[in-house]
Amino acid sequence: MKKKITAPKVYSMKNKEKITMITSYDCPTTKIVESAGVDIILVGDSVGMVMLGYPTTLEVTVDDIVHHAKAVSRCSEYALKVGDMPFMSYQASVEEAVKNAGRIIQQGGMDAVKLEGGENHIDKVKAIINAGIPVMGHVGLTPQSVNLFGGFKIQGKTVESAKQILKDAKLLDETGVFALVLEGIPEELAKIITESVSCPTIGIGAGRYCDGQVLVFHDMLSIPEPCYFKFVKQFENAGEIMRKGVENYVKAVKEHKFPEQNNVTHLSDEILQALKNRGELRCI
Ligand code: KIV
């Protein structure tokens, strides 16, 4: 069996080996992504949009993350498990941030937490790390600030914005995050950040030069249908495969072709005869 991946192990992978991270919110997905060899499983707040049908991640609660994290942790053996800190679980105070990070570790069974923001939340990152919990940072197009950005828009395209993201990244690195997600920023900025910090960067929509990549499981496999974001590559059309399977099932039942002989259990002749003799199965 593969050795359990820890936060220090991920930190040490920079400049040695590309890091792979993918989202999972349930047991079967966890088993699939682990057997495919992924390094980090993220129980992301994207669960709100992907699994729960919300328009943004803002509706997701700590209870939601803990619920899905529990399912993932029961079925994970070696990947590093990171739980997202949802909107308003850390923004209001350092105390709430530490308490909620603790819940995600203690109740959800995660190994580490991830939270969005830089300079504005350094005090919370520091306190969570001081409580003994590894933290993954997340800067750039941070979806919990979608209303501030006026939509899901690429960040870091002006000098001012690029400088702030670089500053955020450096501050998080100095504070001790073990890895840093760079989301929705130009490739050149992601390269500068990657070369400026000692922790590994993990990109999503941040180009080719990050130390690792992360994608949402359902986006890269086209579940339920293809995702046309520029930064997503369709690695398989699993949604179509699943739909075909269910269509085949519906057709087979309608046409009396399922269940088949080998899908059913039979009574032995002896038992059948006994039941008939006792008149208990008049209809047979
Ligand atoms: O919630 C999530 O899935 C994420 C990734 C997109 C990085 O934060």
GROMACS .gro file of N, CA and C and ligand atoms in nm, residues 21 23 25 42-47 57 84 114 116 138 143 181 183 204 214-216, ligand 1:
model
   71
   21MET      N    1  -0.408   1.740  -0.720
   21MET     CA    2  -0.517   1.755  -0.621
   21MET      C    3  -0.648   1.750  -0.699
   23THR      N    4  -1.105   1.734  -0.630
   23THR     CA    5  -1.212   1.739  -0.530
   23THR      C    6  -1.279   1.602  -0.517
   25TYR      N    7  -1.631   1.450  -0.267
   25TYR     CA    8  -1.727   1.484  -0.161
   25TYR      C    9  -1.797   1.359  -0.107
   42LEU      N   10  -0.947   1.722  -0.202
   42LEU     CA   11  -1.004   1.844  -0.145
   42LEU      C   12  -1.156   1.829  -0.131
   43VAL      N   13  -1.203   1.837  -0.006
   43VAL     CA   14  -1.348   1.847   0.015
   43VAL      C   15  -1.377   1.997   0.004
   44GLY      N   16  -1.394   2.041  -0.119
   44GLY     CA   17  -1.405   2.184  -0.147
   44GLY      C   18  -1.545   2.238  -0.121
   45ASP      N   19  -1.553   2.370  -0.101
   45ASP     CA   20  -1.686   2.428  -0.089
   45ASP      C   21  -1.756   2.433  -0.225
   46SER      N   22  -1.683   2.392  -0.331
   46SER     CA   23  -1.747   2.372  -0.462
   46SER      C   24  -1.857   2.267  -0.451
   47VAL      N   25  -1.858   2.190  -0.342
   47VAL     CA   26  -1.966   2.094  -0.317
   47VAL      C   27  -2.103   2.163  -0.330
   57THR      N   28  -2.069   2.937  -0.401
   57THR     CA   29  -2.024   2.859  -0.284
   57THR      C   30  -2.067   2.925  -0.153
   84ASP      N   31  -1.228   2.237   0.305
   84ASP     CA   32  -1.242   2.381   0.282
   84ASP      C   33  -1.313   2.449   0.399
  114LYS      N   34  -0.827   2.443   0.418
  114LYS     CA   35  -0.791   2.546   0.319
  114LYS      C   36  -0.882   2.666   0.342
  116GLU      N   37  -0.961   3.088   0.196
  116GLU     CA   38  -0.936   3.189   0.094
  116GLU      C   39  -0.891   3.321   0.157
  138HIS      N   40  -0.518   3.013  -0.036
  138HIS     CA   41  -0.593   3.019  -0.164
  138HIS      C   42  -0.607   3.166  -0.202
  143PRO      N   43  -1.353   3.231  -0.493
  143PRO     CA   44  -1.497   3.234  -0.522
  143PRO      C   45  -1.584   3.291  -0.409
  181VAL      N   46  -0.306   2.750  -0.313
  181VAL     CA   47  -0.383   2.742  -0.438
  181VAL      C   48  -0.382   2.878  -0.506
  183GLU      N   49  -0.575   3.054  -0.801
  183GLU     CA   50  -0.692   3.032  -0.888
  183GLU      C   51  -0.718   3.153  -0.977
  204ILE      N   52  -0.523   2.639  -1.051
  204ILE     CA   53  -0.647   2.607  -1.123
  204ILE      C   54  -0.677   2.732  -1.205
  214VAL      N   55  -0.498   2.153  -0.960
  214VAL     CA   56  -0.621   2.103  -0.897
  214VAL      C   57  -0.735   2.125  -0.995
  215LEU      N   58  -0.826   2.028  -1.001
  215LEU     CA   59  -0.949   2.044  -1.079
  215LEU      C   60  -1.065   1.988  -0.999
  216VAL      N   61  -1.183   2.036  -1.032
  216VAL     CA   62  -1.306   1.981  -0.972
  216VAL      C   63  -1.337   1.852  -1.048
  285KIV     O1   64  -1.388   2.440  -0.361
  285KIV     C1   65  -1.307   2.402  -0.446
  285KIV     O2   66  -1.327   2.304  -0.519
  285KIV     C2   67  -1.182   2.477  -0.460
  285KIV     C3   68  -1.092   2.444  -0.574
  285KIV     C4   69  -1.151   2.489  -0.703
  285KIV     C5   70  -0.955   2.494  -0.554
  285KIV     O3   71  -1.156   2.563  -0.382
   0.00000   0.00000   0.00000
